[in-house]
mmCIF file of C-alpha atoms and ligand atoms in Angstrom:
data_model
loop_
_atom_site.group_PDB
_atom_site.id
_atom_site.type_symbol
_atom_site.label_atom_id
_atom_site.label_comp_id
_atom_site.label_asym_id
_atom_site.label_seq_id
_atom_site.Cartn_x
_atom_site.Cartn_y
_atom_site.Cartn_z
ATOM 1 C CA MET A 919 158.299 173.009 56.318
ATOM 2 C CA ALA A 920 159.326 170.556 53.576
ATOM 3 C CA HIS A 921 159.917 172.096 50.181
ATOM 4 C CA GLU A 922 157.704 170.844 47.368
ATOM 5 C CA ILE A 923 157.429 171.762 43.728
ATOM 6 C CA ASN A 924 154.394 173.918 43.054
ATOM 7 C CA PRO A 925 151.963 171.474 41.383
ATOM 8 C CA GLY A 926 150.996 174.235 38.967
ATOM 9 C CA SER A 927 154.576 174.824 37.822
ATOM 10 C CA VAL A 928 154.860 174.699 34.053
ATOM 11 C CA ASP A 929 157.235 172.095 32.659
ATOM 12 C CA GLU A 930 157.458 171.465 28.928
ATOM 13 C CA THR A 931 157.415 167.716 29.560
ATOM 14 C CA GLY A 932 154.122 167.930 31.486
ATOM 15 C CA ALA A 933 150.530 168.564 30.427
ATOM 16 C CA HIS A 934 151.360 172.056 29.118
ATOM 17 C CA GLY A 935 153.812 170.614 26.613
ATOM 18 C CA SER A 936 151.986 167.445 25.567
ATOM 19 C CA SER A 937 149.945 166.746 22.470
ATOM 20 C CA LEU A 938 146.321 165.996 23.366
ATOM 21 C CA LEU A 939 146.029 163.952 20.164
ATOM 22 C CA VAL A 940 148.791 161.560 21.257
ATOM 23 C CA SER A 941 147.399 161.376 24.822
ATOM 24 C CA TYR A 942 144.044 160.411 23.321
ATOM 25 C CA SER A 943 145.711 157.790 21.130
ATOM 26 C CA SER A 944 147.505 156.323 24.208
ATOM 27 C CA VAL A 945 144.253 156.189 26.180
ATOM 28 C CA THR A 946 142.494 154.509 23.247
ATOM 29 C CA PHE A 947 145.340 152.004 22.915
ATOM 30 C CA GLY A 948 145.048 151.281 26.658
ATOM 31 C CA LYS A 949 141.274 150.835 26.386
ATOM 32 C CA LEU A 950 141.768 148.154 23.746
ATOM 33 C CA GLY A 951 143.298 146.215 26.625
ATOM 34 C CA ALA A 952 146.147 144.797 24.541
ATOM 35 C CA ASN A 953 148.544 145.203 27.456
ATOM 36 C CA ILE A 954 146.264 144.005 30.277
ATOM 37 C CA ASN A 955 145.922 140.353 31.308
ATOM 38 C CA ALA A 956 142.732 138.540 32.344
ATOM 39 C CA ALA A 957 143.308 139.453 36.019
ATOM 40 C CA GLY A 958 143.408 143.145 35.085
ATOM 41 C CA PHE A 959 147.168 143.558 35.639
ATOM 42 C CA PRO A 960 149.671 144.746 32.978
ATOM 43 C CA ARG A 961 150.887 141.831 30.875
ATOM 44 C CA ALA A 962 154.471 140.769 31.499
ATOM 45 C CA ALA A 963 156.651 138.029 30.091
ATOM 46 C CA LYS A 964 157.273 135.026 32.340
ATOM 47 C CA GLY A 965 160.381 135.792 34.386
ATOM 48 C CA GLY A 966 160.317 139.497 33.448
ATOM 49 C CA ASN A 967 160.138 141.451 30.203
ATOM 50 C CA LEU A 968 163.888 141.241 29.671
ATOM 51 C CA ARG A 969 163.232 137.624 28.579
ATOM 52 C CA ILE A 970 161.627 139.033 25.358
ATOM 53 C CA PRO A 971 164.750 140.679 23.833
ATOM 54 C CA GLU A 972 166.900 137.844 25.198
ATOM 55 C CA GLY A 973 164.671 135.346 23.365
ATOM 56 C CA MET A 974 164.867 137.391 20.164
ATOM 57 C CA ALA A 975 168.654 137.648 20.468
ATOM 58 C CA ARG A 976 168.989 133.864 20.534
ATOM 59 C CA HIS A 977 167.592 133.755 16.970
ATOM 60 C CA VAL A 978 170.023 136.299 15.532
ATOM 61 C CA LYS A 979 172.566 134.415 13.427
ATOM 62 C CA THR A 980 175.443 136.898 13.723
ATOM 63 C CA GLU A 981 177.161 138.030 16.901
ATOM 64 C CA ILE A 982 175.435 140.881 18.737
ATOM 65 C CA GLN A 983 177.863 143.641 19.674
ATOM 66 C CA MET A 984 177.013 144.669 23.221
ATOM 67 C CA ASN A 985 178.275 147.809 25.006
ATOM 68 C CA SER A 986 179.028 149.530 21.720
ATOM 69 C CA ASN A 987 178.389 153.248 21.658
ATOM 70 C CA VAL A 988 177.309 154.444 18.205
ATOM 71 C CA VAL A 989 178.502 157.968 17.468
ATOM 72 C CA GLY A 990 177.695 158.303 13.763
ATOM 73 C CA ILE A 991 175.779 156.739 10.866
ATOM 74 C CA VAL A 992 176.581 157.417 7.211
ATOM 75 C CA ASN A 993 174.504 156.477 4.192
ATOM 76 C CA GLY A 994 176.967 155.410 1.456
ATOM 77 C CA LYS A 995 176.465 154.560 -2.211
ATOM 78 C CA ASP A 996 176.769 150.774 -1.795
ATOM 79 C CA TYR A 997 176.347 150.350 1.960
ATOM 80 C CA ALA A 998 175.565 152.207 5.156
ATOM 81 C CA GLU A 999 178.204 152.530 7.856
ATOM 82 C CA VAL A 1000 177.859 152.775 11.604
ATOM 83 C CA PHE A 1001 180.725 154.326 13.583
ATOM 84 C CA LEU A 1002 181.482 153.395 17.187
ATOM 85 C CA ASP A 1003 183.271 155.503 19.790
ATOM 86 C CA ASP A 1004 186.098 152.936 20.084
ATOM 87 C CA GLY A 1005 187.123 153.601 16.472
ATOM 88 C CA ARG A 1006 185.463 150.544 14.918
ATOM 89 C CA SER A 1007 182.912 150.810 12.126
ATOM 90 C CA LEU A 1008 180.303 148.320 10.901
ATOM 91 C CA LYS A 1009 178.951 148.169 7.362
ATOM 92 C CA GLY A 1010 175.647 146.839 6.101
ATOM 93 C CA LYS A 1011 173.444 147.002 3.028
ATOM 94 C CA ARG A 1012 170.730 148.419 5.273
ATOM 95 C CA VAL A 1013 170.783 149.873 8.774
ATOM 96 C CA ILE A 1014 167.762 149.996 11.089
ATOM 97 C CA VAL A 1015 168.098 152.737 13.674
ATOM 98 C CA THR A 1016 165.986 152.068 16.779
ATOM 99 C CA VAL A 1017 167.452 154.539 19.254
ATOM 100 C CA PRO A 1018 165.063 157.195 20.578
ATOM 101 C CA PHE A 1019 165.332 160.500 18.721
ATOM 102 C CA SER A 1020 166.514 162.061 22.009
ATOM 103 C CA ALA A 1021 169.626 159.811 21.738
ATOM 104 C CA LEU A 1022 169.900 160.045 17.928
ATOM 105 C CA ARG A 1023 170.311 163.806 18.371
ATOM 106 C CA LEU A 1024 173.672 163.103 20.000
ATOM 107 C CA MET A 1025 174.999 161.220 16.936
ATOM 108 C CA LYS A 1026 176.239 162.437 13.574
ATOM 109 C CA LEU A 1027 173.809 161.388 10.864
ATOM 110 C CA ASP A 1028 174.834 161.795 7.246
ATOM 111 C CA ALA A 1029 171.864 160.682 5.142
ATOM 112 C CA PRO A 1030 169.211 162.142 2.812
ATOM 113 C CA ILE A 1031 166.847 163.021 5.646
ATOM 114 C CA HIS A 1032 163.538 164.696 4.816
ATOM 115 C CA PRO A 1033 163.526 168.231 6.324
ATOM 116 C CA LEU A 1034 160.476 167.435 8.476
ATOM 117 C CA GLN A 1035 162.127 164.221 9.653
ATOM 118 C CA SER A 1036 165.174 166.248 10.610
ATOM 119 C CA GLU A 1037 162.923 168.566 12.601
ATOM 120 C CA ALA A 1038 161.400 165.507 14.319
ATOM 121 C CA ILE A 1039 164.831 164.121 15.251
ATOM 122 C CA ASN A 1040 165.863 167.470 16.705
ATOM 123 C CA THR A 1041 162.680 168.484 18.496
ATOM 124 C CA LEU A 1042 160.455 165.468 19.346
ATOM 125 C CA GLY A 1043 159.461 165.833 22.993
ATOM 126 C CA TYR A 1044 160.451 163.223 25.580
ATOM 127 C CA ALA A 1045 158.863 162.717 28.986
ATOM 128 C CA ILE A 1046 161.248 162.726 31.897
ATOM 129 C CA ALA A 1047 161.054 160.683 35.076
ATOM 130 C CA THR A 1048 163.250 159.550 37.913
ATOM 131 C CA HIS A 1049 162.142 156.288 39.389
ATOM 132 C CA LEU A 1050 162.771 154.641 42.717
ATOM 133 C CA SER A 1051 161.997 150.981 43.376
ATOM 134 C CA PHE A 1052 161.348 149.894 46.939
ATOM 135 C CA VAL A 1053 160.888 146.472 48.500
ATOM 136 C CA PRO A 1054 158.213 146.489 51.227
ATOM 137 C CA LYS A 1055 159.628 145.390 54.578
ATOM 138 C CA ARG A 1056 156.105 145.058 55.975
ATOM 139 C CA LYS A 1057 152.596 145.208 54.540
ATOM 140 C CA PHE A 1058 151.856 148.834 55.437
ATOM 141 C CA TRP A 1059 148.659 148.797 53.382
ATOM 142 C CA GLU A 1060 147.249 146.113 55.692
ATOM 143 C CA LEU A 1061 148.111 148.277 58.692
ATOM 144 C CA ASP A 1062 146.117 151.301 57.515
ATOM 145 C CA GLY A 1063 143.566 149.395 55.426
ATOM 146 C CA LEU A 1064 144.090 151.615 52.371
ATOM 147 C CA ALA A 1065 144.868 150.557 48.798
ATOM 148 C CA PRO A 1066 148.585 149.798 48.285
ATOM 149 C CA SER A 1067 148.816 152.078 45.230
ATOM 150 C CA MET A 1068 148.884 155.879 45.412
ATOM 151 C CA TRP A 1069 148.562 158.642 42.860
ATOM 152 C CA THR A 1070 149.936 161.607 44.748
ATOM 153 C CA ASP A 1071 149.974 165.284 43.840
ATOM 154 C CA GLY A 1072 153.355 165.630 45.542
ATOM 155 C CA PRO A 1073 156.943 164.677 44.640
ATOM 156 C CA ALA A 1074 156.369 160.907 44.691
ATOM 157 C CA GLY A 1075 153.932 161.128 41.780
ATOM 158 C CA ARG A 1076 152.641 157.623 41.092
ATOM 159 C CA VAL A 1077 153.355 154.833 43.577
ATOM 160 C CA THR A 1078 152.606 151.518 41.895
ATOM 161 C CA PRO A 1079 152.693 148.090 43.532
ATOM 162 C CA LEU A 1080 154.292 145.464 41.261
ATOM 163 C CA ARG A 1081 153.552 141.770 41.561
ATOM 164 C CA ASN A 1082 156.504 139.877 40.124
ATOM 165 C CA ASN A 1083 156.439 136.598 42.021
ATOM 166 C CA PRO A 1084 155.550 133.939 39.400
ATOM 167 C CA LYS A 1085 154.581 131.531 42.210
ATOM 168 C CA ASP A 1086 152.180 134.026 43.784
ATOM 169 C CA PRO A 1087 150.834 136.581 41.281
ATOM 170 C CA ASN A 1088 149.033 138.460 44.090
ATOM 171 C CA GLU A 1089 152.135 139.083 46.202
ATOM 172 C CA ILE A 1090 153.385 142.677 46.073
ATOM 173 C CA THR A 1091 157.099 142.335 45.420
ATOM 174 C CA THR A 1092 158.104 145.979 44.865
ATOM 175 C CA PHE A 1093 156.757 149.514 44.829
ATOM 176 C CA TRP A 1094 157.623 151.664 41.879
ATOM 177 C CA VAL A 1095 157.734 155.412 42.584
ATOM 178 C CA LEU A 1096 157.700 157.525 39.433
ATOM 179 C CA CYS A 1097 158.633 161.182 39.986
ATOM 180 C CA ALA A 1098 157.866 162.960 36.741
ATOM 181 C CA GLY A 1099 158.394 166.375 35.118
ATOM 182 C CA ALA A 1100 159.432 169.215 37.422
ATOM 183 C CA ASN A 1101 159.662 166.794 40.371
ATOM 184 C CA ALA A 1102 162.119 164.608 38.448
ATOM 185 C CA ARG A 1103 164.266 167.644 37.600
ATOM 186 C CA TYR A 1104 164.237 168.659 41.271
ATOM 187 C CA ILE A 1105 165.213 165.239 42.588
ATOM 188 C CA ASP A 1106 167.920 164.879 39.903
ATOM 189 C CA ARG A 1107 169.771 167.771 41.533
ATOM 190 C CA MET A 1108 170.105 165.781 44.775
ATOM 191 C CA THR A 1109 172.360 162.841 45.584
ATOM 192 C CA GLN A 1110 170.690 159.435 45.516
ATOM 193 C CA GLU A 1111 170.625 159.349 49.337
ATOM 194 C CA GLU A 1112 169.084 162.835 49.565
ATOM 195 C CA GLY A 1113 166.507 162.034 46.860
ATOM 196 C CA THR A 1114 165.500 158.773 48.533
ATOM 197 C CA LYS A 1115 165.145 160.470 51.918
ATOM 198 C CA TYR A 1116 163.119 163.288 50.340
ATOM 199 C CA ILE A 1117 160.645 160.776 48.844
ATOM 200 C CA LEU A 1118 160.446 158.543 51.932
ATOM 201 C CA ASP A 1119 159.896 161.573 54.206
ATOM 202 C CA TYR A 1120 157.127 162.767 51.898
ATOM 203 C CA LEU A 1121 155.418 159.354 51.879
ATOM 204 C CA ALA A 1122 155.700 159.047 55.664
ATOM 205 C CA ARG A 1123 154.078 162.478 55.979
ATOM 206 C CA ILE A 1124 151.084 161.719 53.747
ATOM 207 C CA ARG A 1125 150.827 158.050 54.798
ATOM 208 C CA PRO A 1126 152.379 157.375 58.223
ATOM 209 C CA SER A 1127 152.132 153.572 57.836
ATOM 210 C CA THR A 1128 154.936 153.704 55.199
ATOM 211 C CA LYS A 1129 157.474 155.029 57.735
ATOM 212 C CA GLY A 1130 160.354 152.541 57.880
ATOM 213 C CA ALA A 1131 158.449 150.105 55.643
ATOM 214 C CA LEU A 1132 160.256 150.670 52.332
ATOM 215 C CA GLU A 1133 163.787 149.707 51.342
ATOM 216 C CA LEU A 1134 165.362 151.212 48.223
ATOM 217 C CA VAL A 1135 166.599 148.716 45.614
ATOM 218 C CA LYS A 1136 166.936 150.955 42.542
ATOM 219 C CA PHE A 1137 167.193 154.687 41.850
ATOM 220 C CA TRP A 1138 167.275 155.667 38.193
ATOM 221 C CA SER A 1139 167.035 158.964 36.346
ATOM 222 C CA TRP A 1140 165.984 158.195 32.773
ATOM 223 C CA GLN A 1141 166.913 161.668 31.494
ATOM 224 C CA GLN A 1142 170.435 161.463 32.899
ATOM 225 C CA ASP A 1143 171.094 158.252 30.946
ATOM 226 C CA ARG A 1144 172.693 159.423 27.695
ATOM 227 C CA PHE A 1145 171.394 156.322 25.869
ATOM 228 C CA GLY A 1146 167.815 157.296 26.583
ATOM 229 C CA CYS A 1147 167.777 160.991 27.500
ATOM 230 C CA GLY A 1148 164.213 160.585 28.745
ATOM 231 C CA THR A 1149 161.530 157.944 29.138
ATOM 232 C CA TRP A 1150 159.276 157.781 26.084
ATOM 233 C CA ALA A 1151 158.348 160.109 23.207
ATOM 234 C CA SER A 1152 155.956 162.729 24.551
ATOM 235 C CA TRP A 1153 154.963 164.710 21.518
ATOM 236 C CA HIS A 1154 154.564 168.446 21.913
ATOM 237 C CA PRO A 1155 151.279 170.019 20.734
ATOM 238 C CA GLY A 1156 151.177 170.191 16.918
ATOM 239 C CA GLN A 1157 154.082 167.762 16.352
ATOM 240 C CA PRO A 1158 151.957 164.768 15.203
ATOM 241 C CA THR A 1159 150.356 166.794 12.413
ATOM 242 C CA LYS A 1160 153.605 168.565 11.549
ATOM 243 C CA PHE A 1161 155.925 165.582 11.031
ATOM 244 C CA GLY A 1162 153.969 162.465 12.074
ATOM 245 C CA ASN A 1163 154.081 160.990 8.567
ATOM 246 C CA GLU A 1164 157.605 161.971 7.556
ATOM 247 C CA MET A 1165 159.506 161.009 10.722
ATOM 248 C CA ARG A 1166 159.616 157.284 9.945
ATOM 249 C CA LEU A 1167 160.602 157.553 6.257
ATOM 250 C CA PRO A 1168 163.696 155.614 5.186
ATOM 251 C CA ALA A 1169 166.669 157.852 4.375
ATOM 252 C CA GLY A 1170 168.641 156.058 1.665
ATOM 253 C CA ARG A 1171 169.843 152.798 3.210
ATOM 254 C CA ILE A 1172 168.799 153.845 6.710
ATOM 255 C CA HIS A 1173 165.468 152.814 8.238
ATOM 256 C CA PHE A 1174 163.909 154.026 11.459
ATOM 257 C CA ALA A 1175 162.117 152.000 14.131
ATOM 258 C CA GLY A 1176 161.462 152.311 17.869
ATOM 259 C CA GLU A 1177 158.307 153.120 19.834
ATOM 260 C CA HIS A 1178 158.425 156.771 18.732
ATOM 261 C CA THR A 1179 157.932 155.706 15.089
ATOM 262 C CA SER A 1180 154.961 153.377 15.638
ATOM 263 C CA LEU A 1181 151.642 154.250 14.112
ATOM 264 C CA TYR A 1182 149.038 152.435 16.218
ATOM 265 C CA SER A 1183 150.612 150.978 19.350
ATOM 266 C CA ARG A 1184 152.386 152.597 22.260
ATOM 267 C CA GLY A 1185 155.189 151.460 24.584
ATOM 268 C CA MET A 1186 156.715 148.036 24.032
ATOM 269 C CA GLU A 1187 154.008 147.010 21.593
ATOM 270 C CA GLY A 1188 154.852 150.181 19.647
ATOM 271 C CA ALA A 1189 158.529 149.199 19.567
ATOM 272 C CA MET A 1190 157.597 145.769 18.185
ATOM 273 C CA GLU A 1191 155.098 147.141 15.652
ATOM 274 C CA SER A 1192 157.709 149.550 14.312
ATOM 275 C CA GLY A 1193 160.426 146.869 14.325
ATOM 276 C CA GLU A 1194 158.318 144.634 12.074
ATOM 277 C CA ARG A 1195 157.532 147.518 9.744
ATOM 278 C CA ALA A 1196 161.207 148.502 9.425
ATOM 279 C CA ALA A 1197 162.333 144.879 8.987
ATOM 280 C CA PHE A 1198 159.890 144.386 6.082
ATOM 281 C CA GLU A 1199 160.959 147.745 4.623
ATOM 282 C CA ALA A 1200 164.645 146.760 4.745
ATOM 283 C CA ALA A 1201 164.069 143.172 3.532
ATOM 284 C CA GLY A 1202 161.898 144.437 0.669
ATOM 285 C CA SER A 1203 164.663 146.695 -0.562
ATOM 286 C CA LEU A 1204 167.467 144.084 -0.621
HETATM 287 C C1 FAD B 623 160.024 154.115 33.417
HETATM 288 C C2 FAD B 623 159.395 153.476 32.217
HETATM 289 C C3 FAD B 623 158.257 152.717 32.329
HETATM 290 C C4 FAD B 623 157.679 152.126 31.201
HETATM 291 N N1 FAD B 623 156.565 151.329 31.358
HETATM 292 C C5 FAD B 623 156.066 150.708 30.267
HETATM 293 C C6 FAD B 623 154.967 149.807 30.383
HETATM 294 O O1 FAD B 623 154.470 149.555 31.483
HETATM 295 N N2 FAD B 623 154.485 149.222 29.269
HETATM 296 C C7 FAD B 623 155.037 149.461 28.049
HETATM 297 O O2 FAD B 623 154.589 148.894 27.048
HETATM 298 N N3 FAD B 623 156.072 150.308 27.903
HETATM 299 C C8 FAD B 623 156.594 150.928 28.975
HETATM 300 N N4 FAD B 623 157.654 151.772 28.839
HETATM 301 C C9 FAD B 623 158.086 152.125 27.496
HETATM 302 C C10 FAD B 623 158.931 151.045 26.871
HETATM 303 O O3 FAD B 623 159.989 150.711 27.740
HETATM 304 C C11 FAD B 623 159.483 151.627 25.579
HETATM 305 O O4 FAD B 623 158.414 152.064 24.763
HETATM 306 C C12 FAD B 623 160.277 150.605 24.815
HETATM 307 O O5 FAD B 623 161.351 150.085 25.576
HETATM 308 C C13 FAD B 623 160.840 151.292 23.578
HETATM 309 O O6 FAD B 623 161.624 150.369 22.889
HETATM 310 P P1 FAD B 623 162.605 150.891 21.791
HETATM 311 O O7 FAD B 623 163.275 149.688 21.220
HETATM 312 O O8 FAD B 623 161.892 151.827 20.893
HETATM 313 O O9 FAD B 623 163.677 151.802 22.550
HETATM 314 P P2 FAD B 623 164.619 151.437 23.808
HETATM 315 O O10 FAD B 623 164.083 150.303 24.613
HETATM 316 O O11 FAD B 623 164.882 152.763 24.462
HETATM 317 O O12 FAD B 623 165.924 150.929 23.080
HETATM 318 C C14 FAD B 623 166.817 151.807 22.484
HETATM 319 C C15 FAD B 623 168.197 151.223 22.691
HETATM 320 O O13 FAD B 623 169.143 152.063 22.017
HETATM 321 C C16 FAD B 623 170.308 152.075 22.801
HETATM 322 N N5 FAD B 623 171.115 153.267 22.444
HETATM 323 C C17 FAD B 623 170.824 154.578 22.627
HETATM 324 N N6 FAD B 623 171.831 155.346 22.199
HETATM 325 C C18 FAD B 623 172.784 154.494 21.739
HETATM 326 C C19 FAD B 623 174.079 154.677 21.182
HETATM 327 N N7 FAD B 623 174.614 155.886 21.027
HETATM 328 N N8 FAD B 623 174.790 153.578 20.819
HETATM 329 C C20 FAD B 623 174.290 152.323 20.994
HETATM 330 N N9 FAD B 623 173.065 152.091 21.509
HETATM 331 C C21 FAD B 623 172.332 153.166 21.885
HETATM 332 C C22 FAD B 623 169.808 152.159 24.237
HETATM 333 O O14 FAD B 623 170.826 151.750 25.131
HETATM 334 C C23 FAD B 623 168.642 151.185 24.165
HETATM 335 O O15 FAD B 623 169.050 149.864 24.482
HETATM 336 C C24 FAD B 623 158.253 152.348 29.941
HETATM 337 C C25 FAD B 623 159.412 153.118 29.814
HETATM 338 C C26 FAD B 623 159.980 153.678 30.943
HETATM 339 C C27 FAD B 623 161.231 154.493 30.792
#
């Protein structure tokens, strides 16, 4: 018998540990339809969403330092200073910190942080997920006549068909399997090969037409990536009312942005909303 996580198992990143207020806000944001196109599919930039930051980067006048691991940020009297793990440091009149709080926790931060903001940095919840992307080798959904997408109550969690062929927006190019919460923790303890086999065996069991029809192209554990340490902010019950207002306050010359600090929008729109707010904050104080 194949082992499976008990669906009722309590995980602090699941429903038991999530703020209903924030879930409601996400659902409301989704209902506004800001992220859905006319055909009912999630909006995406032409050529993939990576084109958005790449386009922004082209307008930045100074050189962007890639692959630079920030280990500390200090608020000084006349400037703020960012320290990198290779010994370099960068100075600026203002610094906008956009890393998730789950990653900020791993840095040294020397700034006049509000006590509730400090609590937010140290305790804000983050959802965890390990995702597997598969290319379909045959159209298994046409074989069994069922919908291509699945929302399972087993280890595969959500199985979402993605349509990323600009020439044919209806073509299913990949399947995105999102193992979340306790299932993600379980699969993280396996090797990539074991985890992939575990998921494919499960899918073949619940939907025989998938057997041999999916080829892995990407396996990624978001919580094991030290620059993310999770997927997105998943507030614990009570956190929005406790530090929702204080968590985005500037601390001296340091400003905070990133989806976790947005007020109205979620996801990528939240990141952009907060980026604009922080940019105006910083520009206004120069
Ligand atoms: C699996 C998954 C699916 C998603 N699906 C959607 C979706 O369909 N729609 C949607 O709108 N949103 C979606 N999101 C959420 C969306 O990706 C995020 O909300 C958005 O990327 C947040 O942007 P951000 O700039 O706040 O943070 P990030 O994009 O996380 O950027 C933070 C950056 O900080 C860097 N960083 C971290 N630590 C350090 C360090 N020490 N030194 C230097 N750099 C560091 C990271 O490398 C990263 O580049 C999804 C997220 C995940 C994980």
